Short mmCIF file of C-alpha atoms and ligand atoms in Angstrom, two decimals:
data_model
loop_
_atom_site.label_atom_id
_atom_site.label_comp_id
_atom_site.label_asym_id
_atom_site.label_seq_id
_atom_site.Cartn_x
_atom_site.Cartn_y
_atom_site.Cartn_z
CA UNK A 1 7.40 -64.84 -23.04
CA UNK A 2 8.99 -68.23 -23.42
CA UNK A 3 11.58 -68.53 -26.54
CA UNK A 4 10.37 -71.95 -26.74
CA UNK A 5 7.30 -70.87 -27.84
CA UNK A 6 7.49 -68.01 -29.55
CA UNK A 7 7.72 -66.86 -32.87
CA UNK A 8 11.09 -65.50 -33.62
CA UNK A 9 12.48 -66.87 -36.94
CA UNK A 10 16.14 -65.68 -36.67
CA UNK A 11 18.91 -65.59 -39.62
CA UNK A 12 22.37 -66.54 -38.55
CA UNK A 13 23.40 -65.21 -42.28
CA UNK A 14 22.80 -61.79 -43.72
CA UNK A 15 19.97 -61.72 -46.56
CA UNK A 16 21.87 -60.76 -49.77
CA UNK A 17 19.17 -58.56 -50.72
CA UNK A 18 19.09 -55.99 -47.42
CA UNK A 19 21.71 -52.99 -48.85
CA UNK A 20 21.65 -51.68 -45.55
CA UNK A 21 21.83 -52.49 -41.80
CA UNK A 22 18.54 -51.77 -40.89
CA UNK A 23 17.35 -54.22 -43.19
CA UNK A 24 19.48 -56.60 -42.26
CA UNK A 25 19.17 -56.97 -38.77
CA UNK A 26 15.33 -56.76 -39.33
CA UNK A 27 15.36 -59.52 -41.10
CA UNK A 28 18.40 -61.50 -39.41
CA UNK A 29 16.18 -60.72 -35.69
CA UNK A 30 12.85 -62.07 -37.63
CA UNK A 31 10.82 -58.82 -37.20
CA UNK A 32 10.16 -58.43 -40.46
CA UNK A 33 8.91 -60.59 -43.74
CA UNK A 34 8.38 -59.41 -47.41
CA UNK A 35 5.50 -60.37 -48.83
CA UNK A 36 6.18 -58.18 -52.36
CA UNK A 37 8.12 -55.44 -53.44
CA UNK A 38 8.09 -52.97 -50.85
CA UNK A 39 5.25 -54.63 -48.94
CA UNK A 40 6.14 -56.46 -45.42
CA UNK A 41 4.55 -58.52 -42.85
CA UNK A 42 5.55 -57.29 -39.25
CA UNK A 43 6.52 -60.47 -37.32
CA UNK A 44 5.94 -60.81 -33.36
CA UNK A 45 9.18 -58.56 -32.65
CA UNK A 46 8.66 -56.53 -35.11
CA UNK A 47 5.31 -55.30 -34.68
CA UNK A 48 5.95 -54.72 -31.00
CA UNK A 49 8.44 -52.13 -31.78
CA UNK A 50 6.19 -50.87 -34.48
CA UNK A 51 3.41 -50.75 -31.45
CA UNK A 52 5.80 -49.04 -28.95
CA UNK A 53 6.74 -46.39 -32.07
CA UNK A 54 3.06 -45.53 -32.66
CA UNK A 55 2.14 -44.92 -28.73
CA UNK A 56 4.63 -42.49 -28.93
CA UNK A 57 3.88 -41.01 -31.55
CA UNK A 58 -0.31 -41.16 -30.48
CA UNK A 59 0.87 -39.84 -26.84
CA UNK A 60 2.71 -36.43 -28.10
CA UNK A 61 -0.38 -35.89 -30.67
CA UNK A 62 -2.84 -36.39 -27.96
CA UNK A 63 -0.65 -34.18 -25.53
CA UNK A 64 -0.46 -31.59 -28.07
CA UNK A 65 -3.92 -31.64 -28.56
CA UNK A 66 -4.76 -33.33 -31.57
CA UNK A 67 -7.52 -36.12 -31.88
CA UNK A 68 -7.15 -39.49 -33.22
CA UNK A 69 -9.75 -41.02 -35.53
CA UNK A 70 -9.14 -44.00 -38.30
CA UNK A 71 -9.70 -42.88 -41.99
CA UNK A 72 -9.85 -46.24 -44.29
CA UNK A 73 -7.37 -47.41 -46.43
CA UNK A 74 -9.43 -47.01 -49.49
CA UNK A 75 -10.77 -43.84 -51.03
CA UNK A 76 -12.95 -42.98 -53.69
CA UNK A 77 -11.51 -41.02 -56.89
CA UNK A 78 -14.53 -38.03 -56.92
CA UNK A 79 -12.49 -36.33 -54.26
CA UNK A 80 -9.11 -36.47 -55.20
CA UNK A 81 -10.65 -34.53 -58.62
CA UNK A 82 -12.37 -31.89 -56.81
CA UNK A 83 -8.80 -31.01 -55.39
CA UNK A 84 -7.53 -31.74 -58.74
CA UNK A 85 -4.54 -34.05 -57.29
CA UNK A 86 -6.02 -36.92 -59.37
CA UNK A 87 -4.04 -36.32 -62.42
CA UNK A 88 -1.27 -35.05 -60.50
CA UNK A 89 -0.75 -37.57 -58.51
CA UNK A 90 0.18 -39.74 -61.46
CA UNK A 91 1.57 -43.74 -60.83
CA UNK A 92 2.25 -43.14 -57.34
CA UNK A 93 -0.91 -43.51 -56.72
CA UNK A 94 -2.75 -47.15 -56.67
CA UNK A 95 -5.92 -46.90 -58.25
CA UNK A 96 -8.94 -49.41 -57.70
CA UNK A 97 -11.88 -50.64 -59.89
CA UNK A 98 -14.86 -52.15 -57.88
CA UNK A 99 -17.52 -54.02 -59.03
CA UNK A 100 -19.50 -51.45 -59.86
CA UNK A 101 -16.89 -49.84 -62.39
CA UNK A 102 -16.18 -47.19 -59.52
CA UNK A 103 -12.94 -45.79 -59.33
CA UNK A 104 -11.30 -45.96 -56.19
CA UNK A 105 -7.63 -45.88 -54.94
CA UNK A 106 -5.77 -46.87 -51.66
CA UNK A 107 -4.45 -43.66 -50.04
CA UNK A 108 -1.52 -42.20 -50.13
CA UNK A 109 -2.31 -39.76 -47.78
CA UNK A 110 -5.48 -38.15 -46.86
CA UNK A 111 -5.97 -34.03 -47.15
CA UNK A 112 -9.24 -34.80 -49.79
CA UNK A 113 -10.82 -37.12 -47.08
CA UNK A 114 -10.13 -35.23 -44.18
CA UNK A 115 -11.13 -32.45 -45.83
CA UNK A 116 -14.73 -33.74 -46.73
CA UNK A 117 -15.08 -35.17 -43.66
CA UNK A 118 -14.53 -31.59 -41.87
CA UNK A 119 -16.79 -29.59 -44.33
CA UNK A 120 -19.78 -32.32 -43.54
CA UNK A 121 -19.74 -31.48 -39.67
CA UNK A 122 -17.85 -28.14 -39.31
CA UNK A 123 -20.33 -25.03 -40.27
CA UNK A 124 -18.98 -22.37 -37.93
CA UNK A 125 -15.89 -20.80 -36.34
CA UNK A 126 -17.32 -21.47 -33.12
CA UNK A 127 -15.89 -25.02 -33.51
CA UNK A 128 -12.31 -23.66 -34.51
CA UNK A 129 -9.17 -25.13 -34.31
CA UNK A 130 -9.46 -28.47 -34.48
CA UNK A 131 -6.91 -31.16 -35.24
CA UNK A 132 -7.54 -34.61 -36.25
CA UNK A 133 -5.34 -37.94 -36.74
CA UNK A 134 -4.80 -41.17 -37.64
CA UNK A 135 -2.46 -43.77 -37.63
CA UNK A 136 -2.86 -45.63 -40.89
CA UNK A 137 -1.63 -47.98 -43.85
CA UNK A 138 -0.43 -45.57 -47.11
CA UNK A 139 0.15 -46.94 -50.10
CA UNK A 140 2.34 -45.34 -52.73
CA UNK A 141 3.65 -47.07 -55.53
CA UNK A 142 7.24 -46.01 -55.51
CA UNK A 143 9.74 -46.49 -58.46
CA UNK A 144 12.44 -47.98 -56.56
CA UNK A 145 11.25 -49.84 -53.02
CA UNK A 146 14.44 -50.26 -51.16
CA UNK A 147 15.89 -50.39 -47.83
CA UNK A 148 13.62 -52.44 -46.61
CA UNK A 149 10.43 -50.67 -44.37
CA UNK A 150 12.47 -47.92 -44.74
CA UNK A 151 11.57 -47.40 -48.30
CA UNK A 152 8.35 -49.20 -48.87
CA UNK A 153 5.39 -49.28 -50.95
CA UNK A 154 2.81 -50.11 -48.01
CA UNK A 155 3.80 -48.30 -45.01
CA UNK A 156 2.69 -46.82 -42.12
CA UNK A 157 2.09 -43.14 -41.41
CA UNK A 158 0.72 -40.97 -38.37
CA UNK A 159 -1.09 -37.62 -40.82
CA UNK A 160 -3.00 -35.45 -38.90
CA UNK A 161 -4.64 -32.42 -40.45
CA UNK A 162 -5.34 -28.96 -38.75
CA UNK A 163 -8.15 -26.53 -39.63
CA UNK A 164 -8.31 -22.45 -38.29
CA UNK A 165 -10.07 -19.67 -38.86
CA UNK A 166 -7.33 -17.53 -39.57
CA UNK A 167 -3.81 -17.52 -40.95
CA UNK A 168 -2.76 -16.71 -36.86
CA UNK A 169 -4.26 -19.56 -35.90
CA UNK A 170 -3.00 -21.80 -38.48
CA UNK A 171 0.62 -20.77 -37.47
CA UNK A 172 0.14 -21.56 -33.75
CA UNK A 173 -1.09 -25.23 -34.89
CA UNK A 174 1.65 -25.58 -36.87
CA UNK A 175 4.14 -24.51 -34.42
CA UNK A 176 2.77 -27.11 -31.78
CA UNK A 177 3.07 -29.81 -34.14
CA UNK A 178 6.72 -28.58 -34.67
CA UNK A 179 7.25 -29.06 -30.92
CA UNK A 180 5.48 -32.39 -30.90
CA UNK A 181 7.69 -33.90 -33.28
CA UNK A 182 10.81 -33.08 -31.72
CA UNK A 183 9.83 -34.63 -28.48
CA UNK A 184 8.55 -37.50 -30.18
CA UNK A 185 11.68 -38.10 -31.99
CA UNK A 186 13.46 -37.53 -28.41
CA UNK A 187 11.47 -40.14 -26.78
CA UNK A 188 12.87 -42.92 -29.11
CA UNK A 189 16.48 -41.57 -28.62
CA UNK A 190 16.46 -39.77 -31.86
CA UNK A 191 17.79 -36.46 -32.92
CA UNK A 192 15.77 -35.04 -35.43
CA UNK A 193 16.64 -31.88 -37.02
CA UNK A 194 14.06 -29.99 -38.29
CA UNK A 195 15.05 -28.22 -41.87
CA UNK A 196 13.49 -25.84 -44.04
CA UNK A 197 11.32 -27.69 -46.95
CA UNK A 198 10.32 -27.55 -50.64
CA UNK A 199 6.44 -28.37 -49.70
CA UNK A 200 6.54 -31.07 -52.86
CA UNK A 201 2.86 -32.04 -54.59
CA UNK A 202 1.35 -31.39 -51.10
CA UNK A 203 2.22 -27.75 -51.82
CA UNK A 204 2.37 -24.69 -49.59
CA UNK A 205 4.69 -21.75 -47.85
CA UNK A 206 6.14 -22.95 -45.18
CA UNK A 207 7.16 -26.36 -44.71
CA UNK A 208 9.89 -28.67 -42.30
CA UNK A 209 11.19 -31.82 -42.72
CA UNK A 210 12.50 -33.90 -39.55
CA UNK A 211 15.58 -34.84 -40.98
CA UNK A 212 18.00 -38.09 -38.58
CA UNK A 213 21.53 -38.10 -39.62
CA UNK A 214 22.94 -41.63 -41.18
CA UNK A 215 25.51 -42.49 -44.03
CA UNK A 216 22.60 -44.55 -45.68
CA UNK A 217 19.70 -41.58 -45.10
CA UNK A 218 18.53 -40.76 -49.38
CA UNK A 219 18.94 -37.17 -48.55
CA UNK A 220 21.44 -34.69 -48.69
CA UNK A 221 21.44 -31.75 -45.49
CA UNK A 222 23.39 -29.59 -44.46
CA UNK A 223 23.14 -28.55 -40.96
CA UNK A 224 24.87 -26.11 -38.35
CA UNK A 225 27.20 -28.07 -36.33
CA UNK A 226 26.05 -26.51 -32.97
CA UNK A 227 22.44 -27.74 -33.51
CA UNK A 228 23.75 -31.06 -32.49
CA UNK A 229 24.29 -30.10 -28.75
CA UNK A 230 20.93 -28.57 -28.66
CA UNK A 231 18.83 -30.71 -25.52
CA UNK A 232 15.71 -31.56 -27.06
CA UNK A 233 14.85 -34.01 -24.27
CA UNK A 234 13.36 -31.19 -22.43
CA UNK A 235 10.92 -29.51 -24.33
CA UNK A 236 8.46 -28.04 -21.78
CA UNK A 237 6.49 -25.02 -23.26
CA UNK A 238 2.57 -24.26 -22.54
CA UNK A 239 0.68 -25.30 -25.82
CA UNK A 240 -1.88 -22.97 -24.94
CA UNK A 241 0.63 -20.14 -24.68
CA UNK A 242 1.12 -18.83 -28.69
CA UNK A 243 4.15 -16.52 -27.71
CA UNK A 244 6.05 -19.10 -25.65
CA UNK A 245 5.67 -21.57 -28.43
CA UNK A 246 6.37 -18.89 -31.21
CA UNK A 247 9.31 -18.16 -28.98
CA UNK A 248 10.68 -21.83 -28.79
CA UNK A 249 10.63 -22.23 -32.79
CA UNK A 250 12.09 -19.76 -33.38
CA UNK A 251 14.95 -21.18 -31.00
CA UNK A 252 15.21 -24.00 -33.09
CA UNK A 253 14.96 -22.33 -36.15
CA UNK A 254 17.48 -20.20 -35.53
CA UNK A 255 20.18 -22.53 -36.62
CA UNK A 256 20.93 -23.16 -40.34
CA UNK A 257 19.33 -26.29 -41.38
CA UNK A 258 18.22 -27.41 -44.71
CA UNK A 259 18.07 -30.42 -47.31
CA UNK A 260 19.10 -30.09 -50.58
CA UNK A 261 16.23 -28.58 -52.08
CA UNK A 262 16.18 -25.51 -50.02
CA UNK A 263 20.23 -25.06 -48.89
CA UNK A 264 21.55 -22.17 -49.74
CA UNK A 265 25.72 -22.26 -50.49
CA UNK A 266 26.09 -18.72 -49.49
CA UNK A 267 24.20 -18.66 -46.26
CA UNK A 268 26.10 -22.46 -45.57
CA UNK A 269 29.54 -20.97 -46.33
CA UNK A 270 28.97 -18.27 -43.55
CA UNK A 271 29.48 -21.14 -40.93
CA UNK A 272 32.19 -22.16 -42.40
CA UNK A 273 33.55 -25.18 -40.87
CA UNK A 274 30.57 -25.28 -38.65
CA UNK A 275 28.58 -26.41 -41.39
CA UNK A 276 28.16 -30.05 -41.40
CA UNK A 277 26.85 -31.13 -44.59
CA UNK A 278 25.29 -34.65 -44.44
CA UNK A 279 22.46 -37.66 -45.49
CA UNK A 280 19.54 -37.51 -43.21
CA UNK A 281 16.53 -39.99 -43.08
CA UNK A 282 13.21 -38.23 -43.28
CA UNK A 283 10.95 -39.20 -40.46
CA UNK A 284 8.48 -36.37 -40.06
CA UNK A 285 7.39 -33.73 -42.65
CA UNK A 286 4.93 -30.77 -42.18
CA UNK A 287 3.10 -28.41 -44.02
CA UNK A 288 1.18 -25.24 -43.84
CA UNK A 289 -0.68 -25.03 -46.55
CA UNK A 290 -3.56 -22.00 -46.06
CA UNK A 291 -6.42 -22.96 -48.27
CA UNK A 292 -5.45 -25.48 -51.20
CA UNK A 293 -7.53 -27.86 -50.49
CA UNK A 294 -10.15 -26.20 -48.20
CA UNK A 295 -10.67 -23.25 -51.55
CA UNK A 296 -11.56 -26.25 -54.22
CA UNK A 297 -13.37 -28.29 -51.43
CA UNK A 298 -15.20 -25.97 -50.21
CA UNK A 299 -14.60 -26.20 -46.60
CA UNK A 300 -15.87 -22.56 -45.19
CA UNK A 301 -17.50 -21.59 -42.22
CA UNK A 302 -19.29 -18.92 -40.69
CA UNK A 303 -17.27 -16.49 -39.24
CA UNK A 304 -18.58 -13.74 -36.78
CA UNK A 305 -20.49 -11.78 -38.67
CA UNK A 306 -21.80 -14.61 -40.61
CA UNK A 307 -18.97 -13.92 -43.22
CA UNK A 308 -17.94 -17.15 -44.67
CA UNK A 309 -14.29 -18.18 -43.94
CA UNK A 310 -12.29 -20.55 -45.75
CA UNK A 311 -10.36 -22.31 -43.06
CA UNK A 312 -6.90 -22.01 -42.89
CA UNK A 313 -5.55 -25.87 -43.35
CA UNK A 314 -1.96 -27.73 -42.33
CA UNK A 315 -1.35 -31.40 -42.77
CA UNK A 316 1.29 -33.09 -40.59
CA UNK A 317 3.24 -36.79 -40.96
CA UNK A 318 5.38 -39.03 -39.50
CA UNK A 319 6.78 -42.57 -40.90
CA UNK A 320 5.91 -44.64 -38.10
CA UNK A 321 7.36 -48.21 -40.08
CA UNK A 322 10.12 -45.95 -41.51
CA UNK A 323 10.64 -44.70 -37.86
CA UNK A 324 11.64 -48.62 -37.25
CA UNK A 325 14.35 -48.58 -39.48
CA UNK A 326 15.68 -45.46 -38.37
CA UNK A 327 16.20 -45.83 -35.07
CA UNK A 328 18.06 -49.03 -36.02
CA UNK A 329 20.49 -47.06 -38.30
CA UNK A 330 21.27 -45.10 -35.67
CA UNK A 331 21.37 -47.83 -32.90
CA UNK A 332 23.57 -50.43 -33.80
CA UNK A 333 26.64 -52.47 -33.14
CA UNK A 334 28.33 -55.41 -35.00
CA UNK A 335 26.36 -57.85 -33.27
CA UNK A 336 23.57 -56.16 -33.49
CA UNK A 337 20.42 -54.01 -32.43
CA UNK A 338 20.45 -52.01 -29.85
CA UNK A 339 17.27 -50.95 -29.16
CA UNK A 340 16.32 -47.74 -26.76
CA UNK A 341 14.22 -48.36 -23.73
CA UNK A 342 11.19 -46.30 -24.77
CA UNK A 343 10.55 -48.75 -28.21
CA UNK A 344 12.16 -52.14 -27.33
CA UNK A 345 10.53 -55.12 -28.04
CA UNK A 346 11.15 -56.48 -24.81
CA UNK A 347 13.02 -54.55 -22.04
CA UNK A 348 14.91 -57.75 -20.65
CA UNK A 349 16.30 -60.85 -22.08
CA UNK A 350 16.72 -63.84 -19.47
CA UNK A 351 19.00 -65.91 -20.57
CA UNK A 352 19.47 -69.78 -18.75
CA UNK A 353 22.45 -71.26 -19.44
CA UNK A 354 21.72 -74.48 -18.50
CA UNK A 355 17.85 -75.52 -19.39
CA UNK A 356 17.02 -78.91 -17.89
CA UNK A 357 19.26 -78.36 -15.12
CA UNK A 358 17.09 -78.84 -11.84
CA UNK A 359 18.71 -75.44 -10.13
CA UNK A 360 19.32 -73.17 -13.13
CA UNK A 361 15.80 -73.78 -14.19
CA UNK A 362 14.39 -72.92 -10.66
CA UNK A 363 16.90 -69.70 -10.35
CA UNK A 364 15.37 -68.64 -13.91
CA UNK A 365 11.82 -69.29 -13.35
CA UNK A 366 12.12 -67.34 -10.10
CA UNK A 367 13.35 -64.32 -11.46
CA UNK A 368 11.38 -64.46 -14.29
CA UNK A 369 8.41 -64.34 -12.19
CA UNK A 370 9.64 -62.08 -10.11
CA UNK A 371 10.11 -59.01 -13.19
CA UNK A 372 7.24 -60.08 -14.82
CA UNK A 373 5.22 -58.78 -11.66
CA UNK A 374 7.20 -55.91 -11.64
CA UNK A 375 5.99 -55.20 -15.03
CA UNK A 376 9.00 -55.66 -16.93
CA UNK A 377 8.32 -57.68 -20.20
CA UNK A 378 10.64 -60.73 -20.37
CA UNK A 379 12.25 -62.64 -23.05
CA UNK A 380 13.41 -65.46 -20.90
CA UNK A 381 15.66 -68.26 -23.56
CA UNK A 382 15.01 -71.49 -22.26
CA UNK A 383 15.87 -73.44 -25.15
CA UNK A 384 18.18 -76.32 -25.41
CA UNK A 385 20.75 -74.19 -28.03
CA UNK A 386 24.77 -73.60 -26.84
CA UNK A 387 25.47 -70.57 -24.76
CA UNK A 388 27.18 -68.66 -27.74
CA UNK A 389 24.16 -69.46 -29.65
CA UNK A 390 21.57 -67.67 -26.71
CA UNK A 391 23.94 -64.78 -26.49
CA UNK A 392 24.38 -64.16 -30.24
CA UNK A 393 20.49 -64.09 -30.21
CA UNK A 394 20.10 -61.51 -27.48
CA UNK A 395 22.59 -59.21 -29.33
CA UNK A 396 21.01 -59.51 -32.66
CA UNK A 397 17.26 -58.55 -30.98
CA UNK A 398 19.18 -55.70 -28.95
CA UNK A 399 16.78 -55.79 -25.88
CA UNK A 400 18.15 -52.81 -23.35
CA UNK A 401 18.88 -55.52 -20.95
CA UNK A 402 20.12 -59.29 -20.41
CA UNK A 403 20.63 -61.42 -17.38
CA UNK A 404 22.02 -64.36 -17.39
CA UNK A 405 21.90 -67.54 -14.77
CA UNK A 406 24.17 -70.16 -15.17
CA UNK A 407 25.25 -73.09 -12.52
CA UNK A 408 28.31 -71.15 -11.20
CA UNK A 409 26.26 -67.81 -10.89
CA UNK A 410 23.30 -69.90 -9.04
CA UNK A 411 25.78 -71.74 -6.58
CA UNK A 412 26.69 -68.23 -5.62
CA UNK A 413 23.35 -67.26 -5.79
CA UNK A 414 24.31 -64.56 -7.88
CA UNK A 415 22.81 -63.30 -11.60
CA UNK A 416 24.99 -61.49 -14.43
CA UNK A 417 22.90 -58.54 -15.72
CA UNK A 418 24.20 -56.88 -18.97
CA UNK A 419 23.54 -53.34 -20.85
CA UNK A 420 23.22 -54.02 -24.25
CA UNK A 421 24.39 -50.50 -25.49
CA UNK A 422 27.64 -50.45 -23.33
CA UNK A 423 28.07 -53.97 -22.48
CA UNK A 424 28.48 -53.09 -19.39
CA UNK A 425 28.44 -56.83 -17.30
CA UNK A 426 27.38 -56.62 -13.07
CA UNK A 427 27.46 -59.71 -10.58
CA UNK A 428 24.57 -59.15 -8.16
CA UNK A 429 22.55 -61.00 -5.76
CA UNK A 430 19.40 -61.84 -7.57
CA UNK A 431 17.25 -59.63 -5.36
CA UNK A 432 19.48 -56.64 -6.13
CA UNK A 433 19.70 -57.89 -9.67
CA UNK A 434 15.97 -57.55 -9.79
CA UNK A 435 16.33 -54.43 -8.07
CA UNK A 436 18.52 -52.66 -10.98
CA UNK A 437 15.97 -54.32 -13.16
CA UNK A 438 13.45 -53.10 -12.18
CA UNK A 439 15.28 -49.33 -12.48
P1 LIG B 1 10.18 -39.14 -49.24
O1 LIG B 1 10.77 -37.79 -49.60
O2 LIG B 1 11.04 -39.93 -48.31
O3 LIG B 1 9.69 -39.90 -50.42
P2 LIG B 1 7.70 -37.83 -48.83
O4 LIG B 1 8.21 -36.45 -48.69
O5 LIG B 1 7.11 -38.27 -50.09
O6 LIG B 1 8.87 -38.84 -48.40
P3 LIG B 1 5.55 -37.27 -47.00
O7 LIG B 1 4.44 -37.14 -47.94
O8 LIG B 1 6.16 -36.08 -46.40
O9 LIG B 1 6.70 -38.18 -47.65
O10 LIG B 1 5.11 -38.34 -45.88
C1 LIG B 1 5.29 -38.20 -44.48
C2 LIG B 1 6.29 -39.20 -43.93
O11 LIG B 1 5.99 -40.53 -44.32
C3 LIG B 1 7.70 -38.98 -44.44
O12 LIG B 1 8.34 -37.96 -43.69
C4 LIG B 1 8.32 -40.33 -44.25
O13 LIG B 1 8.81 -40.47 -42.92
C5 LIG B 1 7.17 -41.29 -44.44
N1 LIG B 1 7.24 -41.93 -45.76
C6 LIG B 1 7.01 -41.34 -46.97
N2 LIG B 1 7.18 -42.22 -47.96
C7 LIG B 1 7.51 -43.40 -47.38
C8 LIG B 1 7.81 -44.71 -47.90
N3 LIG B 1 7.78 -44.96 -49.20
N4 LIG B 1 8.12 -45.69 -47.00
C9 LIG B 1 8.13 -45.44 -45.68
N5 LIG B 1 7.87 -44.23 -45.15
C10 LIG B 1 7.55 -43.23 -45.98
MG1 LIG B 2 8.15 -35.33 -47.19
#
């Protein structure tokens, strides 16, 4: 992609209303745009990191498993009153009057519709487990939108909703999904530490909360110290295999972890100074929640003996926008994002020093061409603006890599290539500069 043409509507100051950097540098690197209170448009840059987040987040639910389908946006109210969340809900929720005088409401997640649509199809154990997804818009009208998608009233979410015959069952599903999530958070550089849960309106026994540390997360945790060293990069275990993955919760369980809610001071001054007490964003929360919504639905099957079985229900989510901001929070400098490989935007920024110079232009178009058939997605700047301009631009969007061509590099026949996250700067010959590109 040419900068010339495309959409990036940078901010050389910082918006006085972002609080925090995430929101900031969203803005300032034109990703994002509010349209209301809590409610954003995803510019070009934007929305390809928000892409890159939820392919992630699709590929660990569909390795684990779990099968995607697309719930809409809008619900009707009948539902939400068999489970009796209706009233419960309370102004959270957005509720919707059409034409007809039918109440309706935009969802704010989606155990009552999931729940119906499983009961319509699903008549017998035989068809047992079975997880479903989606990756969709929520709406919840929060009191106090803030910190930018991190924080918002429309946002998007990755629920997925498992049904088994038996309690057994429901513990294995939940225990892949625990898994899941902690690669998933790996992939995009995170570390996300799962912590015991109140289960909240969703309600339920057992419950986790992916918790990433930051100054600015809204929650207070309090985690063992040596949880940090723990390599979640390499979680390998046999979803098909219920002891191994018992076995490799209960690893990560092991250590003390919990938010506010749930910590316990006595069982946190044990560690003593090995208990870190934090704020942690909240990027993934799951729930086990046996039969609260299947009971007042009526979701049962047939069992064996043609008993009827209430199935055995856990509902699973992840921010995917919030996800955005988060990894931002956590990958930043002063000039700034710094975006992993596995989510950024663009994995190179070309940078020519010199547009409308005869041989800089040539040197740039070449190895532009040249990545761009080796698959690498390009940002190549080929605007007019001043050098410090160009590189003050690639630092704000925080692609993983930048090479430069300028007129003393191209008499040499030579390319700078730079890491973003160390700053790291090499001098190579622009086939071995495509080389290291290329990785
Ligand atoms: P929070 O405690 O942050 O309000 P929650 O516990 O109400 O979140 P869940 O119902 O557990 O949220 O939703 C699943 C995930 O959706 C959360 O872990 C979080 O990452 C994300 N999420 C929830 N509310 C918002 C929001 N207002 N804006 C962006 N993401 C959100
Ligand atoms: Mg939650």
């Amino acid at each position: 992609m040419r900068l010339s043409q495309y959409f990036l509507p940078t901010l050389r100051d910082n918006p006085s209303e972002a609080q925090i950097v995430s929101h900031r540098l969203m803005l300032r690197a034109g990703m994002i745009r509010q349209s209301s209170a809590g409610i954003y448009s995803w510019l070009p840059l934007g929305f390809r990191v928000l892409q890159k987040v939820e392919q992630i987040v699709r590929e660990e639910q569909d390795r684990a498993g779990a099968q995607e389908l697309l719930m809409p946006t809008i619900q009707p109210a009948e539902l939400w009153k068999e489970s009796g969340r209706y009233d419960d809900y309370g102004k959270e929720m957005l509720r919707i009057t059409d034409r007809h005088e039918r109440e309706m409401l935009f969802g704010p997640t989606n155990e009552e519709l999931i729940t119906e649509i499983f009961r319509a199809s699903v008549k017998t154990y035989r068809d047992l487990p079975k997880n479903l997804y989606h990756i969709q818009w929520k709406f919840r009208d929060e009191v106090r939108p803030r910190f930018g998608v991190m924080r918002g009233r429309e946002f998007l979410m990755k629920d997925n909703y498992s049904f088994d015959v038996d309690a057994a069952g429901a513990r294995h599903s939940y225990n892949k999904m625990f898994l899941a999530y902690l690669r998933t958070f790996a992939r995009m550089g995170l570390k996300a530490i799962p912590m015991r849960a109140d289960t909240g309106p969703i309600g339920g026994d057992l419950s986790h909360e992916f918790q990433i540390l930051a100054d600015t997360g809204e929650s207070a945790v309090y985690v063992d110290k040596n949880f940090l060293d723990v390599d979640l990069l390499n979680i390998n275990v046999d979803y098909d295999d219920r002891e191994a993955v018992q076995k490799a919760v209960d690893g990560f369980t092991s250590f003390y972890a919990a938010t506010d809610e749930k910590h316990d001071t006595a069982q946190g001054e044990k560690l003593g100074d090995r208990l870190v007490s934090a704020r942690g964003i909240e990027v993934g929360h799951i729930f086990y929640f046996g039969t609260k919504y299947s009971a007042p639905l009526k979701a049962n099957v047939a069992g064996p003996n043609g008993e009827t079985i209430t199935v055995e229900m856990g509902s699973y989510g992840i921010g995917v926008s919030r996800l955005v901001g988060a990894i931002i929070e956590a990958s930043h400098d002063a000039s700034g994002i710094i975006w992993p490989d596995s989510v950024a935007p663009f994995d190179i920024g070309l940078v020519n020093l010199r547009s409308g110079d005869a041989k800089c232009d040539a040197a740039a178009n070449d190895l532009y061409a040249k990545l761009q058939k080796a698959g690498k997605a390009v940002l190549y700047d080929d605007r007019g603006d001043s050098a410090g301009a160009k590189f003050a631009t690639m630092d704000l969007i925080g692609l993983p890599w930048q090479a430069v061509i300028g007129p003393r590099g191209v008499a040499a026949g030579k390319v700078e290539i730079k890491r973003r996250a160390t700053g790291e700067k090499l001098e190579l010959a622009t086939d071995d500069a495509v080389a290291k590109l290329i990785g």
